[in-house]
Tab-separated table of C-alpha atoms in Angstrom:
chain	number	residue	atom	x	y	z
D	15	UNK	CA	1.916	45.865	-13.725
D	16	UNK	CA	1.643	47.010	-17.222
D	17	UNK	CA	4.547	46.921	-19.655
D	18	UNK	CA	5.093	49.501	-22.341
D	19	UNK	CA	5.325	48.499	-25.977
D	20	UNK	CA	7.438	51.708	-26.667
D	21	UNK	CA	10.392	50.737	-28.751
D	22	UNK	CA	12.472	53.583	-27.087
D	23	UNK	CA	12.212	51.567	-23.743
D	24	UNK	CA	14.017	48.668	-25.224
D	25	UNK	CA	16.518	50.562	-27.428
D	26	UNK	CA	20.168	49.623	-27.053
D	27	UNK	CA	21.361	52.496	-29.246
D	28	UNK	CA	20.980	56.263	-28.719
D	29	UNK	CA	21.155	58.428	-31.768
D	30	UNK	CA	22.567	61.275	-29.855
D	31	UNK	CA	25.252	59.123	-28.172
D	32	UNK	CA	27.364	57.476	-30.975
D	33	UNK	CA	29.386	55.489	-28.488
D	34	UNK	CA	26.230	53.224	-27.843
D	35	UNK	CA	26.524	52.065	-31.383
D	36	UNK	CA	30.276	51.772	-31.367
D	37	UNK	CA	30.116	49.592	-28.384
D	38	UNK	CA	26.866	47.549	-28.684
D	39	UNK	CA	25.586	45.366	-25.781
D	40	UNK	CA	24.653	41.845	-26.325
D	41	UNK	CA	20.885	41.124	-26.700
D	42	UNK	CA	21.230	37.460	-27.137
D	43	UNK	CA	22.312	36.377	-23.815
D	44	UNK	CA	19.002	34.869	-22.467
D	45	UNK	CA	19.249	32.342	-25.356
D	46	UNK	CA	22.223	30.703	-23.565
D	47	UNK	CA	22.197	31.994	-19.773
D	48	UNK	CA	18.911	31.995	-18.048
D	49	UNK	CA	18.337	35.466	-16.334
D	50	UNK	CA	21.688	36.888	-17.490
D	51	UNK	CA	21.063	40.114	-15.564
D	52	UNK	CA	20.982	38.142	-12.143
D	53	UNK	CA	24.247	37.963	-10.288
D	54	UNK	CA	25.567	34.628	-9.555
D	55	UNK	CA	26.786	33.833	-6.244
D	56	UNK	CA	28.901	30.754	-6.754
D	57	UNK	CA	29.566	30.437	-10.462
D	58	UNK	CA	31.274	32.618	-13.364
D	59	UNK	CA	29.064	32.007	-16.397
D	60	UNK	CA	29.490	32.957	-19.868
D	61	UNK	CA	27.660	32.030	-23.265
D	62	UNK	CA	29.773	28.826	-23.527
D	63	UNK	CA	29.600	27.839	-19.904
D	64	UNK	CA	26.222	28.932	-18.529
D	65	UNK	CA	26.854	26.804	-15.507
D	66	UNK	CA	30.188	28.009	-14.733
D	67	UNK	CA	33.455	25.833	-14.797
D	68	UNK	CA	32.708	22.323	-15.369
D	69	UNK	CA	34.272	20.114	-12.687
D	70	UNK	CA	35.032	22.930	-10.503
D	71	UNK	CA	33.796	22.429	-6.971
D	72	UNK	CA	32.372	25.774	-5.449
D	73	UNK	CA	32.294	24.254	-1.908
D	74	UNK	CA	29.491	26.587	-1.173
D	75	UNK	CA	31.770	29.562	-1.452
D	76	UNK	CA	31.026	32.814	-3.301
D	77	UNK	CA	32.955	33.328	-6.565
D	78	UNK	CA	35.473	35.847	-4.756
D	79	UNK	CA	35.920	33.420	-2.024
D	80	UNK	CA	36.773	30.695	-4.497
D	81	UNK	CA	39.176	33.053	-6.156
D	82	UNK	CA	41.077	33.425	-2.782
D	83	UNK	CA	40.636	29.877	-1.578
D	84	UNK	CA	43.339	28.554	-4.048
D	85	UNK	CA	45.793	30.282	-1.559
D	86	UNK	CA	44.303	28.537	1.513
D	87	UNK	CA	46.808	25.617	1.283
D	88	UNK	CA	45.564	23.747	4.424
D	89	UNK	CA	41.865	24.421	3.812
D	90	UNK	CA	41.224	25.910	7.142
D	91	UNK	CA	39.427	28.998	5.805
D	92	UNK	CA	42.315	31.233	6.756
D	93	UNK	CA	45.102	32.362	4.216
D	94	UNK	CA	48.630	33.071	5.970
D	95	UNK	CA	51.440	34.876	4.337
D	96	UNK	CA	53.389	31.574	3.802
D	97	UNK	CA	50.222	29.922	2.157
D	98	UNK	CA	50.046	32.958	-0.335
D	99	UNK	CA	53.812	32.641	-1.082
D	100	UNK	CA	53.407	28.856	-1.714
D	101	UNK	CA	50.462	29.399	-3.869
D	102	UNK	CA	52.327	32.173	-5.964
D	103	UNK	CA	55.183	29.674	-6.317
D	104	UNK	CA	52.785	26.932	-7.698
D	105	UNK	CA	51.565	29.622	-10.237
D	106	UNK	CA	55.153	30.071	-11.593
D	107	UNK	CA	56.097	33.359	-10.132
D	108	UNK	CA	59.631	34.282	-9.110
D	109	UNK	CA	60.747	34.779	-5.528
D	110	UNK	CA	60.844	38.512	-5.766
D	111	UNK	CA	57.362	38.667	-7.099
D	112	UNK	CA	56.208	36.137	-4.609
D	113	UNK	CA	57.538	38.260	-1.730
D	114	UNK	CA	56.208	41.411	-2.945
D	115	UNK	CA	52.658	40.126	-3.756
D	116	UNK	CA	52.485	38.219	-0.374
D	117	UNK	CA	53.689	41.295	1.571
D	118	UNK	CA	51.217	43.744	-0.103
D	119	UNK	CA	48.344	41.364	-0.259
D	120	UNK	CA	48.311	40.517	3.494
D	121	UNK	CA	49.184	44.029	4.577
D	122	UNK	CA	46.179	45.582	2.586
D	123	UNK	CA	43.572	42.625	3.014
D	124	UNK	CA	44.380	41.070	6.502
D	125	UNK	CA	42.767	43.806	8.584
D	126	UNK	CA	39.533	44.321	6.673
D	127	UNK	CA	38.912	40.462	6.728
D	128	UNK	CA	39.335	39.905	10.412
D	129	UNK	CA	36.298	38.705	12.343
D	130	UNK	CA	37.116	41.303	15.063
D	131	UNK	CA	38.794	44.564	15.498
D	132	UNK	CA	42.081	43.531	17.112
D	133	UNK	CA	44.916	43.214	14.482
D	134	UNK	CA	46.882	39.966	14.094
D	135	UNK	CA	50.708	40.034	13.743
D	136	UNK	CA	50.361	36.913	11.626
D	137	UNK	CA	48.406	38.948	8.869
D	138	UNK	CA	45.789	36.278	8.135
D	139	UNK	CA	43.166	36.733	5.454
D	140	UNK	CA	39.820	35.086	6.418
D	141	UNK	CA	38.120	33.762	3.487
D	142	UNK	CA	34.622	34.135	5.010
D	143	UNK	CA	35.271	37.801	5.120
D	144	UNK	CA	37.204	38.453	1.887
D	145	UNK	CA	34.263	40.442	0.502
D	146	UNK	CA	35.190	43.132	2.760
D	147	UNK	CA	38.436	43.555	1.062
D	148	UNK	CA	37.178	45.843	-1.615
D	149	UNK	CA	39.766	48.604	-2.362
D	150	UNK	CA	40.154	51.751	-4.547
D	151	UNK	CA	41.718	50.065	-7.636
D	152	UNK	CA	38.994	47.472	-7.598
D	153	UNK	CA	37.529	46.772	-11.153
D	154	UNK	CA	34.048	46.225	-10.070
D	155	UNK	CA	34.099	42.529	-11.394
D	156	UNK	CA	32.518	41.350	-8.214
D	157	UNK	CA	29.618	42.898	-6.335
D	158	UNK	CA	29.671	43.976	-2.690
D	159	UNK	CA	28.864	40.507	-1.487
D	160	UNK	CA	31.869	38.820	-3.379
D	161	UNK	CA	29.639	37.461	-6.084
D	162	UNK	CA	37.995	41.669	-6.658
D	163	UNK	CA	40.489	42.168	-9.305
D	164	UNK	CA	42.708	45.149	-9.480
D	165	UNK	CA	45.059	46.311	-12.158
D	166	UNK	CA	48.092	44.450	-10.745
D	167	UNK	CA	46.163	41.243	-10.518
D	168	UNK	CA	45.333	41.589	-14.338
D	169	UNK	CA	48.964	41.873	-15.118
D	170	UNK	CA	49.826	38.952	-13.005
D	171	UNK	CA	47.079	36.845	-14.636
D	172	UNK	CA	48.382	37.984	-18.040
D	173	UNK	CA	51.916	36.790	-17.176
D	174	UNK	CA	50.828	33.420	-15.992
D	175	UNK	CA	47.933	32.642	-18.434
D	176	UNK	CA	48.801	34.109	-21.811
D	177	UNK	CA	49.019	31.678	-24.733
D	178	UNK	CA	52.010	31.221	-27.103
D	179	UNK	CA	50.928	34.118	-29.243
D	180	UNK	CA	50.672	36.487	-26.155
D	181	UNK	CA	46.962	36.660	-25.958
D	182	UNK	CA	44.651	35.982	-22.710
D	183	UNK	CA	41.919	33.769	-23.685
D	184	UNK	CA	38.284	34.369	-22.677
D	185	UNK	CA	38.208	30.994	-20.761
D	186	UNK	CA	41.477	32.092	-18.818
D	187	UNK	CA	39.801	35.214	-17.722
D	188	UNK	CA	36.622	33.525	-16.518
D	189	UNK	CA	38.686	31.141	-14.667
D	190	UNK	CA	40.301	33.854	-12.809
D	191	UNK	CA	37.084	34.790	-11.145
D	192	UNK	CA	36.076	31.482	-9.696
D	193	UNK	CA	39.890	30.390	-9.162
D	194	UNK	CA	39.708	27.589	-11.408
D	195	UNK	CA	42.428	28.968	-13.584
D	196	UNK	CA	44.797	28.799	-10.597
D	197	UNK	CA	44.140	25.244	-10.125
D	198	UNK	CA	44.863	24.476	-13.874
D	199	UNK	CA	48.091	26.513	-13.786
D	200	UNK	CA	49.359	24.992	-10.674
D	201	UNK	CA	48.811	21.431	-12.064
D	202	UNK	CA	50.410	22.359	-15.297
D	203	UNK	CA	53.391	23.733	-13.562
D	204	UNK	CA	53.713	20.662	-11.266
D	205	UNK	CA	53.590	18.423	-14.423
D	206	UNK	CA	56.295	20.318	-16.014
D	207	UNK	CA	58.354	20.139	-12.948
D	208	UNK	CA	57.977	16.377	-12.777
D	209	UNK	CA	59.044	16.022	-16.570
D	210	UNK	CA	62.345	18.056	-15.899
D	211	UNK	CA	63.496	15.729	-13.103
């Protein structure tokens, strides 16, 4: 295979498309992340964390499975509505938000994640099949194999993870992808609850 030395083939800015210079792409990723173009199955890397979240156990799950697994309270690979409610409660959402989020999440994602075609009245979400739960408002953050965040989730993440100045940190956003943010917030909220007693 022969490679071209033509500077046009490696150009990141097109003179006829000013937006390409207004929104430049990074060309220094390989200095920090090996093969930055390759989708990672079990980590959410960035320039400061090329190996993903330190001390976060991927447990052999894809990033989207890790994202969902926070809500699997008994670690059986199946998320039931009461587990989602408990997870939302641990994240600090109020009762109304918990009920609405739980209802719509399980209504939308239960059937696509089932291992068969017969619906379940318990509305379980199977973590092994969570990659099948892509939906119209998905942001495209995860690929088709689960290596899904919708607009509602982004608002929810902002509400639980913003800092004192009202900003959402890059680290918080990265933690959403692999679910590590959920663990940190739940631990922080549990500590706050103990201090109040």
